[in-house]
Coordinates of C-alpha atoms and ligand atoms in Angstrom, one line a residue:
X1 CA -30.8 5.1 47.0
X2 CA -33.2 6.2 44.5
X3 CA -32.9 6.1 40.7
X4 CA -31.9 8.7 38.1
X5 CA -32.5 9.1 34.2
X6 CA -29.4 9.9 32.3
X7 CA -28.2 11.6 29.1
X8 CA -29.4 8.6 27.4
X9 CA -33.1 9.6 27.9
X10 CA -34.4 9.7 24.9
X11 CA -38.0 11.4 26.3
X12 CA -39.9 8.6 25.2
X13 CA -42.2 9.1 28.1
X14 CA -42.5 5.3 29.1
X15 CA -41.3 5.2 32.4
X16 CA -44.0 8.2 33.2
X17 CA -47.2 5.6 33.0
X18 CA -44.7 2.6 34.5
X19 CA -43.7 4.8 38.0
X20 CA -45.7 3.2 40.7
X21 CA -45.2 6.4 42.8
X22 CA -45.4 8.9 40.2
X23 CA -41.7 10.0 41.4
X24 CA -40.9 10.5 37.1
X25 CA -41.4 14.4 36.4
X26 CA -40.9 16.7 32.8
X27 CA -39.2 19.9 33.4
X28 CA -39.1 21.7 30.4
X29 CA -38.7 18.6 28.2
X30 CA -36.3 16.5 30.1
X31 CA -37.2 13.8 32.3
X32 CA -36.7 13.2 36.0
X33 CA -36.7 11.4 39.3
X34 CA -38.2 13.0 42.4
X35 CA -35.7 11.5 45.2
X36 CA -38.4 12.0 47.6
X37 CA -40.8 9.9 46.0
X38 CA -38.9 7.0 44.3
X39 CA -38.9 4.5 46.5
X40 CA -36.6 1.8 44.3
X41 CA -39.8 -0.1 43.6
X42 CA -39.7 -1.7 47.0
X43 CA -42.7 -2.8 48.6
X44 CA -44.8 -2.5 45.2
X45 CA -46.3 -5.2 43.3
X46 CA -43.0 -5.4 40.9
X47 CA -39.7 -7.1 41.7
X48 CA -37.6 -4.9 39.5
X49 CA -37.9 -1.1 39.0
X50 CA -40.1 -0.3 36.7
X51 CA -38.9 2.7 35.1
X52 CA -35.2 0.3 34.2
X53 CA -37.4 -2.5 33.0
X54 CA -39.3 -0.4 30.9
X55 CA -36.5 2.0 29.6
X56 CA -36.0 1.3 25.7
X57 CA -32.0 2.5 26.0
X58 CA -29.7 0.9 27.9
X59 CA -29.0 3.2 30.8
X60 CA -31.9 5.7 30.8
X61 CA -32.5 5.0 34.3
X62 CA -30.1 4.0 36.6
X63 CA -29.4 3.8 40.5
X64 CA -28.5 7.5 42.2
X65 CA -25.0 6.9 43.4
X66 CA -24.2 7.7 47.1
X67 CA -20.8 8.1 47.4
X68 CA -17.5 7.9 44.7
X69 CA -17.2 4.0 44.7
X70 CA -20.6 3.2 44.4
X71 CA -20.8 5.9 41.5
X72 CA -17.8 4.3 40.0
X73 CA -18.9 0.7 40.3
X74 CA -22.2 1.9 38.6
X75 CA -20.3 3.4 35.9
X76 CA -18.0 0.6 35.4
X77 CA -20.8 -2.2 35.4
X78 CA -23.0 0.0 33.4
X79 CA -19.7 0.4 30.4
X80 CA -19.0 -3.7 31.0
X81 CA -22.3 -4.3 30.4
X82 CA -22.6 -2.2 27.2
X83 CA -19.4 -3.8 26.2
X84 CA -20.3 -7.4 26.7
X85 CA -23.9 -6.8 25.8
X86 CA -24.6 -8.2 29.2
X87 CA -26.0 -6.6 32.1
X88 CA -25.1 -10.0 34.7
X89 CA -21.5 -10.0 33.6
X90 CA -20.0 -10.5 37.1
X91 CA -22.7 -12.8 38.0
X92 CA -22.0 -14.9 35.2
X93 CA -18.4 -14.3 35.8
X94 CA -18.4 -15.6 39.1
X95 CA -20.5 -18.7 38.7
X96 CA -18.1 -19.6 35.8
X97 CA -15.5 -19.0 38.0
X98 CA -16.8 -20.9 41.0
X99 CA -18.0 -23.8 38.8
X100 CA -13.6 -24.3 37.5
X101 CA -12.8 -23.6 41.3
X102 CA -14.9 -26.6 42.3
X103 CA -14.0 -28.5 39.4
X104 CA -10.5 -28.0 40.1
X105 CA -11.0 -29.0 43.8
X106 CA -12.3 -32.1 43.1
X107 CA -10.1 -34.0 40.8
X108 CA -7.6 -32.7 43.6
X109 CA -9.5 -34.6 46.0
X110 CA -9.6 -37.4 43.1
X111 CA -6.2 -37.4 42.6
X112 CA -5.5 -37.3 47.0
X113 CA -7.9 -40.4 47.6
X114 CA -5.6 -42.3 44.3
X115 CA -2.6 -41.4 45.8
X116 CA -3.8 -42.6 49.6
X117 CA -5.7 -45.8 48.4
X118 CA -3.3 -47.1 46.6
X119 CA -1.1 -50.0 48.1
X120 CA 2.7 -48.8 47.8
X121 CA 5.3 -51.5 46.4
Ligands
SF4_201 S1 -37.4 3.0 40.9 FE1 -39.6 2.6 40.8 S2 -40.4 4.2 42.2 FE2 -38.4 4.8 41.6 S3 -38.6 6.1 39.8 FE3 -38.2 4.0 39.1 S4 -40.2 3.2 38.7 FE4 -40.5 5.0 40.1
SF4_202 S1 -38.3 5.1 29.7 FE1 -36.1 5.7 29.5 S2 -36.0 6.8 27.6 FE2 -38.2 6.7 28.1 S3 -38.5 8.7 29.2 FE3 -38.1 7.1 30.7 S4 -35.8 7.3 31.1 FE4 -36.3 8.3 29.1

């Protein structure tokens, strides 16, 4: 899956000098991604893509889709996070989440080990 700049481009040319592989292009004035040469960052010095970290607007750059659901997850993550102001929602969601769960488990098995040490009258 390579990456793809968006309407929200607003050509301020950053990701041009940021591109490991040179994969951004300017076609008349709009910017972007050659699919043959983007290679998602992987295997380069950087553990993030470079033309997202660097992008000044939100979604300039994105991940190219492959299908429907992975387009609509993208979209929906991409509208949560502008929402929310946070790009990790479901992350964060899901460790909150996890952290109740586990809380909630144990002061079950609090409440089981009460209930089964203590002596009946
Ligand atoms: S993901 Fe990396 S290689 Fe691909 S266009 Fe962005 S900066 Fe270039
Ligand atoms: S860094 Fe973002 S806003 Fe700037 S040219 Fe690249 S995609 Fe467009």
């Amino acid at each position: 899956m390579a990456y793809t700049i968006t309407s929200q481009c607003i050509s301020c040319n950053r990701c041009l000098s940021t591109c490991p592989t040179n994969a951004i292009k300017v076609t008349d004035g709009k910017h972007w991604i050659d699919s043959t040469l983007c290679t998602n960052c992987v295997g380069s010095a950087y553990s993030v893509p470079q033309c997202v970290a660097g992008c000044p607007t939100f979604d300039g750059c994105i991940p190219q889709p492959n299908d429907y659901w992975e387009s609509w997850f993208i979209t929906y993550n991409r509208l949560v996070g502008k929402l929310t102001k946070k790009q990790d929602y479901w992350e964060r969601w899901f460790d909150t989440y996890s952290q109740k769960f586990a809380g909630v488990l144990q002061s079950q098995r609090d409440h089981n080990l009460t209930l089964t040490s203590t002596p009946a009258n």
